[in-house]
Coordinates of C-alpha atoms in Angstrom, one line a residue:
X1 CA 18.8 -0.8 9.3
X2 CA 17.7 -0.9 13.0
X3 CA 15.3 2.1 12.7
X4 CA 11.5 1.1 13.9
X5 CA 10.1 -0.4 10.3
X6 CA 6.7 1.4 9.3
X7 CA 3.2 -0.1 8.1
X8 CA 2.4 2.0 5.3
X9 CA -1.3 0.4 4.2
X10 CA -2.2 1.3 0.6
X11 CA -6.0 2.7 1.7
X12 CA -9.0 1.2 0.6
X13 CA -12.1 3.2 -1.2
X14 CA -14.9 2.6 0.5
X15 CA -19.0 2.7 -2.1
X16 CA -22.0 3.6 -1.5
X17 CA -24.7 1.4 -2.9
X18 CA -24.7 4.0 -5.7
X19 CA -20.9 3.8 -6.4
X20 CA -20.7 7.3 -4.7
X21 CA -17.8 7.7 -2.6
X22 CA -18.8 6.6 1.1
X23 CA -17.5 9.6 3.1
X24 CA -18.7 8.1 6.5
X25 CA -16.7 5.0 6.2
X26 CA -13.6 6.9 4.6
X27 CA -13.2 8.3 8.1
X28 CA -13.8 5.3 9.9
X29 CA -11.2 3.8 7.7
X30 CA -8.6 6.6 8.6
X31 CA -9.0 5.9 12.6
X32 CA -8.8 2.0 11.9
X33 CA -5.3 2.3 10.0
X34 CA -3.8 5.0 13.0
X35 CA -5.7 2.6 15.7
X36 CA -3.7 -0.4 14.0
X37 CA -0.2 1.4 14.1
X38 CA 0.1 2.2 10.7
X39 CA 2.7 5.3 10.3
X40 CA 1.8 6.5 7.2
X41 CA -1.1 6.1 4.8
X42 CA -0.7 5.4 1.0
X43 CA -3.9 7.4 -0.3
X44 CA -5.4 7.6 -4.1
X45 CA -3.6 3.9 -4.7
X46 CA -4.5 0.9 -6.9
X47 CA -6.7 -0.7 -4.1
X48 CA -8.5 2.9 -3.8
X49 CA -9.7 2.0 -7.2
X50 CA -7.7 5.3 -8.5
X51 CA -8.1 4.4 -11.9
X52 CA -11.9 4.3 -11.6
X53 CA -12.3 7.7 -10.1
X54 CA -12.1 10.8 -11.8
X55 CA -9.3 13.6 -10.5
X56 CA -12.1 15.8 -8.6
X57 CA -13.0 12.9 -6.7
X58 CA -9.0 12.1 -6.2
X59 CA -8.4 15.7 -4.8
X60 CA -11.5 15.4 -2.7
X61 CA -11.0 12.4 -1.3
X62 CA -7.3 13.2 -0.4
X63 CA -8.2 16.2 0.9
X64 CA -10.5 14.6 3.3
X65 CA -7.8 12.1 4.2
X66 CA -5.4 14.7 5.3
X67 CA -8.1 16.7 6.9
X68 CA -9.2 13.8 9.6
X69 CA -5.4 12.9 9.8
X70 CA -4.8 16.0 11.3
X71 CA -0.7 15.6 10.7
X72 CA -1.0 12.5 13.1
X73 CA 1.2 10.3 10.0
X74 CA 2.2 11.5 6.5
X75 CA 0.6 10.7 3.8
X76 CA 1.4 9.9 0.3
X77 CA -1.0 10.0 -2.4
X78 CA -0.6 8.9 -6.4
X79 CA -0.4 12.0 -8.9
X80 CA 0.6 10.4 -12.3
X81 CA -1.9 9.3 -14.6
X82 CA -1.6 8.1 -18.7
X83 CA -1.1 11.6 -20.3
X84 CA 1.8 13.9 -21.5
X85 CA 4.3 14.5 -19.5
X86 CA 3.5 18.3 -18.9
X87 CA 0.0 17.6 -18.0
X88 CA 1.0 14.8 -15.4
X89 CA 3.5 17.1 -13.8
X90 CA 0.4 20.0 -13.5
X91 CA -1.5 16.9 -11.7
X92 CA 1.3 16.1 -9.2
X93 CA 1.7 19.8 -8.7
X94 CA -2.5 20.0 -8.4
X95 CA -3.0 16.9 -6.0
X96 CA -0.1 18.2 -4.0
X97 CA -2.0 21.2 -2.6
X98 CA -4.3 19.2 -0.6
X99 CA -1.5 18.8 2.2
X100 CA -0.2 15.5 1.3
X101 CA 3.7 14.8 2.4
X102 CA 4.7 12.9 -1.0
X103 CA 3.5 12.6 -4.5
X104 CA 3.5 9.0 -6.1
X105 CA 4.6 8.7 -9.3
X106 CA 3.5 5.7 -11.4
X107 CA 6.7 3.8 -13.3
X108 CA 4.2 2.1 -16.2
X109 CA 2.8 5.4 -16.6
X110 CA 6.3 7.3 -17.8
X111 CA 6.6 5.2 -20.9
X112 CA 5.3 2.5 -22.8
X113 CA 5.9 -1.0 -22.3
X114 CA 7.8 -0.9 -25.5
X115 CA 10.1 1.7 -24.5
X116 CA 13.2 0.9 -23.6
X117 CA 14.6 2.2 -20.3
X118 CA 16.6 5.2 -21.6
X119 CA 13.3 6.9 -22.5
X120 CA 11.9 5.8 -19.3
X121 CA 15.1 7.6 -17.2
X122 CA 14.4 10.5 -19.4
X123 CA 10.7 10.8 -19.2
X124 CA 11.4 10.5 -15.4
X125 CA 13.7 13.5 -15.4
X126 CA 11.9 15.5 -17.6
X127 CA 9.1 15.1 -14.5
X128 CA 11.3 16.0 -12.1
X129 CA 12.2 19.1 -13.4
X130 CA 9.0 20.2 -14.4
X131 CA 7.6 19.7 -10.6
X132 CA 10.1 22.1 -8.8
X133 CA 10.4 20.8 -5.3
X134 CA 7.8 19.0 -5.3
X135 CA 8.5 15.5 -2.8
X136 CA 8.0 12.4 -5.1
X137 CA 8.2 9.0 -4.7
X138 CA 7.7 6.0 -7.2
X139 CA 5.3 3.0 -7.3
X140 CA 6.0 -0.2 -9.3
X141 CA 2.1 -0.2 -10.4
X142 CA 1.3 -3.5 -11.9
X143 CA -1.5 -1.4 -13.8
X144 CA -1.1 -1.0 -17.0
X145 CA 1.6 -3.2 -16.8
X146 CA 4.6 -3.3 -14.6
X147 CA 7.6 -1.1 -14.8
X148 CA 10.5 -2.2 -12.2
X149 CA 13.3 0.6 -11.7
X150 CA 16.9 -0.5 -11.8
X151 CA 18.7 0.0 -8.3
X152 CA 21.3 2.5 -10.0
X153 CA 18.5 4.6 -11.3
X154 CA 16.3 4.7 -8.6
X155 CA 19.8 5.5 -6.3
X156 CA 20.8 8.4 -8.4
X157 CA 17.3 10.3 -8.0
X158 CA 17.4 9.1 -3.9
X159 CA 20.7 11.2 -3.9
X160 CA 19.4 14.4 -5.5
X161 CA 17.0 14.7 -2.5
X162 CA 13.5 14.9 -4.8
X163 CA 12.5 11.1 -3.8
X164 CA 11.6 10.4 -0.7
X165 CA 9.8 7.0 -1.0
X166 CA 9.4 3.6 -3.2
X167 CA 7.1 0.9 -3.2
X168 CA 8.5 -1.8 -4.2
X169 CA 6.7 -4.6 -6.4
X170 CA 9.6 -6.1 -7.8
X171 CA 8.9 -9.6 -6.0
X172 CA 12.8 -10.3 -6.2
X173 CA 14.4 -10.0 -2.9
X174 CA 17.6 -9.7 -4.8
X175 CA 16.5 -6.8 -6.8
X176 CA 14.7 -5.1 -3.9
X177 CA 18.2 -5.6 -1.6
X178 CA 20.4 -4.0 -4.3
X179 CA 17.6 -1.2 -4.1
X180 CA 18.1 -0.7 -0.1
X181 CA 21.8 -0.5 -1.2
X182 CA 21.8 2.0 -3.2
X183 CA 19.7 4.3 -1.3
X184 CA 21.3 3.6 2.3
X185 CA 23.2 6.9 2.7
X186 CA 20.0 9.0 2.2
X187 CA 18.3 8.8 6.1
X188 CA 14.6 10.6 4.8
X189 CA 13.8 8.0 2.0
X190 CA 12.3 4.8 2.5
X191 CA 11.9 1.9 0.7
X192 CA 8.5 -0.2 1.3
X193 CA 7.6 -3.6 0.0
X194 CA 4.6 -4.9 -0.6
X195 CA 5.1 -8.8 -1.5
X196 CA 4.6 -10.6 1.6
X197 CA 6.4 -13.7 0.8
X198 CA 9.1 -12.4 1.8
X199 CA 8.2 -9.9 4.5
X200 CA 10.9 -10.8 6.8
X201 CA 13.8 -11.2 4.8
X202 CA 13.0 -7.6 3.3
X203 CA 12.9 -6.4 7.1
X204 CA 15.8 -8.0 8.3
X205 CA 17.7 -6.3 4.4
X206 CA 17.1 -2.9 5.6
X207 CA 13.7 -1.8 4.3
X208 CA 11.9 0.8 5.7
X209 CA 9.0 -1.1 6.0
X210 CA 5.9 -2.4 4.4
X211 CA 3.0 -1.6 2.1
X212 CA 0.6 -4.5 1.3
X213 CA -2.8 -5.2 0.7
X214 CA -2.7 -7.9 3.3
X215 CA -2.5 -4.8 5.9
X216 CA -6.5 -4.5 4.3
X217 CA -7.4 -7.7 6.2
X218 CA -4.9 -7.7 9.2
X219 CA -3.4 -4.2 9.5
X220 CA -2.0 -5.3 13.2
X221 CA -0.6 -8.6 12.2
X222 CA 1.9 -6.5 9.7
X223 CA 2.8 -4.2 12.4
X224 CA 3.6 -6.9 14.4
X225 CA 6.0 -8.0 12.0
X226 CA 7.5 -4.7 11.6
X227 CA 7.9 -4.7 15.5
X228 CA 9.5 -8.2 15.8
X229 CA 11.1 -9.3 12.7
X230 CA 14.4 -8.9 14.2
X231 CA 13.1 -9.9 17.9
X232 CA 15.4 -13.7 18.2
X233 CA 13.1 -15.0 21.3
X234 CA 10.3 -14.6 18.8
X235 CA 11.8 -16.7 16.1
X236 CA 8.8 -19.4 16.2
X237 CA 5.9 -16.7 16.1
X238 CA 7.5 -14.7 13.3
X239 CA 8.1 -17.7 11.2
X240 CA 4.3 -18.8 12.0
X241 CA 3.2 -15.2 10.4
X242 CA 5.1 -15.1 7.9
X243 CA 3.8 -18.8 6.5
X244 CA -0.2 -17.3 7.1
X245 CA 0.7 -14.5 5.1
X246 CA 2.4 -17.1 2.4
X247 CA -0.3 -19.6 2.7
X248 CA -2.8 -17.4 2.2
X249 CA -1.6 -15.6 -0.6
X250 CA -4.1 -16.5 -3.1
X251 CA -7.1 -16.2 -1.0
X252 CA -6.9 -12.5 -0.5
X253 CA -5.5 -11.3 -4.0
X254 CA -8.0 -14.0 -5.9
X255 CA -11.3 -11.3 -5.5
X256 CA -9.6 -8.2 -3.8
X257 CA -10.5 -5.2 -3.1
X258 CA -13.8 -7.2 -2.5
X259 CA -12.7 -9.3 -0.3
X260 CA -11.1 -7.2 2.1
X261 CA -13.8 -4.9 2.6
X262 CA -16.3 -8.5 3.2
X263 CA -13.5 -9.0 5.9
X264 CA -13.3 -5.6 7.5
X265 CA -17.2 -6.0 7.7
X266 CA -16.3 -9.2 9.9
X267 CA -14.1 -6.5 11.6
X268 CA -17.2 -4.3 13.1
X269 CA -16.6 -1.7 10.2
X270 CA -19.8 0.1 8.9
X271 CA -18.7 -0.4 4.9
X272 CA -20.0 -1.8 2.5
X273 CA -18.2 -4.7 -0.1
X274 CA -19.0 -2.5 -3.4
X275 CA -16.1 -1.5 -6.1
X276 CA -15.8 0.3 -8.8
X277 CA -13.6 -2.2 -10.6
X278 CA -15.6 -5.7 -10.1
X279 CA -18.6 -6.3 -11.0
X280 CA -19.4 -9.8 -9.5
X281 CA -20.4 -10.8 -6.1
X282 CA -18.4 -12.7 -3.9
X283 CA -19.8 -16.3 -4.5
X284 CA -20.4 -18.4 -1.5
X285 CA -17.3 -20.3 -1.8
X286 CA -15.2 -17.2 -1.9
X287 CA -17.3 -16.4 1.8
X288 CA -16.6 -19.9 3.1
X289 CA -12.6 -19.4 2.2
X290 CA -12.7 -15.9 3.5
X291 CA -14.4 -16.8 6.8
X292 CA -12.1 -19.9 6.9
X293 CA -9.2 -16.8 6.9
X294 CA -10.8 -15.1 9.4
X295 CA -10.8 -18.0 11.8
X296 CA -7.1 -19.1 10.7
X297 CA -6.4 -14.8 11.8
X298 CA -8.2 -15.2 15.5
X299 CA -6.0 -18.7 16.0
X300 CA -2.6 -17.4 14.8
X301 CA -3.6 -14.3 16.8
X302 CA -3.8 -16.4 19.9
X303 CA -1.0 -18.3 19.3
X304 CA 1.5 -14.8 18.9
X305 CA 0.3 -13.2 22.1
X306 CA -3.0 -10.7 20.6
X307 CA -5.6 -11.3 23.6
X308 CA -7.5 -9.7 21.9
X309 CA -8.4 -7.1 18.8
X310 CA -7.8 -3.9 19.9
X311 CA -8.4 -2.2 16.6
X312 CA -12.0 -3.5 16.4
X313 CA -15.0 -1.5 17.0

């Protein structure tokens, strides 16, 4: 429980004009996560628009990732989409070739909503053994609709040594602690959360970190958390981070992954606000909030000690 906790951002997609994927600022994105702290990257996720890209572009893409990474962090990278069984296990299989450390396996996409959890557990195994070694981990994907995996379940597969990471999306801290209980014996899996409310409680539990798409705004402000959740001079500061992140929940889900790309723009980063999944344009109110965030960021930054943003270009 006292291991260093891990940013583990869930990567952006960055557009051209043209909705072609924007090679350029894919790199620049890679040495902005590493610059922030991150210690793993989360490739071919929901906020890299995965469901709006088709599978050459996936294995590109993550092959370019683990290219300019050069081994410098793992990386994991989603390898489930909605088909059979046998033809999602020749995609994690496919997608693992381009070098990645752990394939992601989406829960909603093992079984229906309707299912009940016994074909879920059996859909899952049937995976498992039709991917030999392959590493896997599991994401609680809220697309097409969200599938939470029981803390005995998910225990059992941590102890046969295939799974070596889950992101959580439960947003019960009760559910996500009987999770880290489960799986405490096994020292090369880790559990990350990605609801921010409750950053530091999941920290202080025993995670092994955090995967968020608040780390798409702020990447350094979450590693700063990871590094002093547990540090007891610090208790004002980390209780003043973990009430932005709270306060400003809404603000950067409400027109994401928009919004954070308008923000990283803010950040010196040549890319550009376009996605594949939203059509509109940020309206000016949406700027004004966003900007407001921005300043609220460079205060709280201030007030916890950043003199000044080393991550920016």
């Amino acid at each position: 429980m006292k291991n260093k906790k891990k940013f583990i951002p869930v990567m952006l997609m960055p557009f051209q004009e043209d909705e072609k994927i924007d090679y350029s600022a894919l790199n620049q994105l890679v040495e902005y996560y590493i610059r922030a702290g991150a210690q793993g990257l989360f490739a071919n996720c929901l906020s890299s628009e995965m469901f709006n890209l088709s599978k050459e572009e996936m294995l590109k893409s993550v092959a370019f990732i683990v290219d300019k990474v050069n081994g410098r962090v793992p990386i994991v990278a989603t390898g489930t989409f909605a088909d059979t069984i046998e033809n999602q296990a020749e995609f994690v299989k496919e997608i693992y070739t381009t070098g990645i450390d752990c394939v992601i396996v989406i829960t909603s996409l093992l079984a229906e909503q309707t299912d009940s959890e016994a074909v879920f557990q059996k859909n899952v195994e049937q995976l498992l053994s039709l991917t030999a070694d392959i590493p896997l981990g599991f994401y609680e994907c809220p697309v097409p609709y969200k599938r939470v995996m029981s803390s005995d379940f998910l225990g059992k597969l941590v102890k046969s040594g295939r799974v070596k990471y889950h992101k959580d999306t439960s947003l019960d801290i009760e559910n996500v602690k009987a999770k880290i209980v489960s799986t405490l014996e096994v020292a090369d899996f880790g559990l990350y959360d990605a609801y921010m409310a409750h950053a530091v409680e999941t920290l202080r539990a025993g995670s092994a970190g955090l995967s968020c798409i608040q780390g798409n705004y702020f990447p350094e402000l979450v590693v700063w958390l990871c590094d002093n959740y547990d540090n007891l001079d610090r208790e004002e500061e980390i209780s003043l981070v973990q009430q932005f992140f709270i306060d400003n929940m809404d603000v950067m889900h409400e027109t994401y992954p928009t919004s954070a790309k308008y923000i990283l723009r803010q950040r010196s980063l040549d890319i550009g606000v376009y996605c594949r999944n939203r059509s509109e344009s940020l309206s000016q109110d949406t700027k004004k909030q966003l900007n407001q965030l921005w300043d609220d960021f460079e205060k709280l930054s201030h007030r916890i000690g950043f003199s000044k943003r080393v991550i920016d270009n």
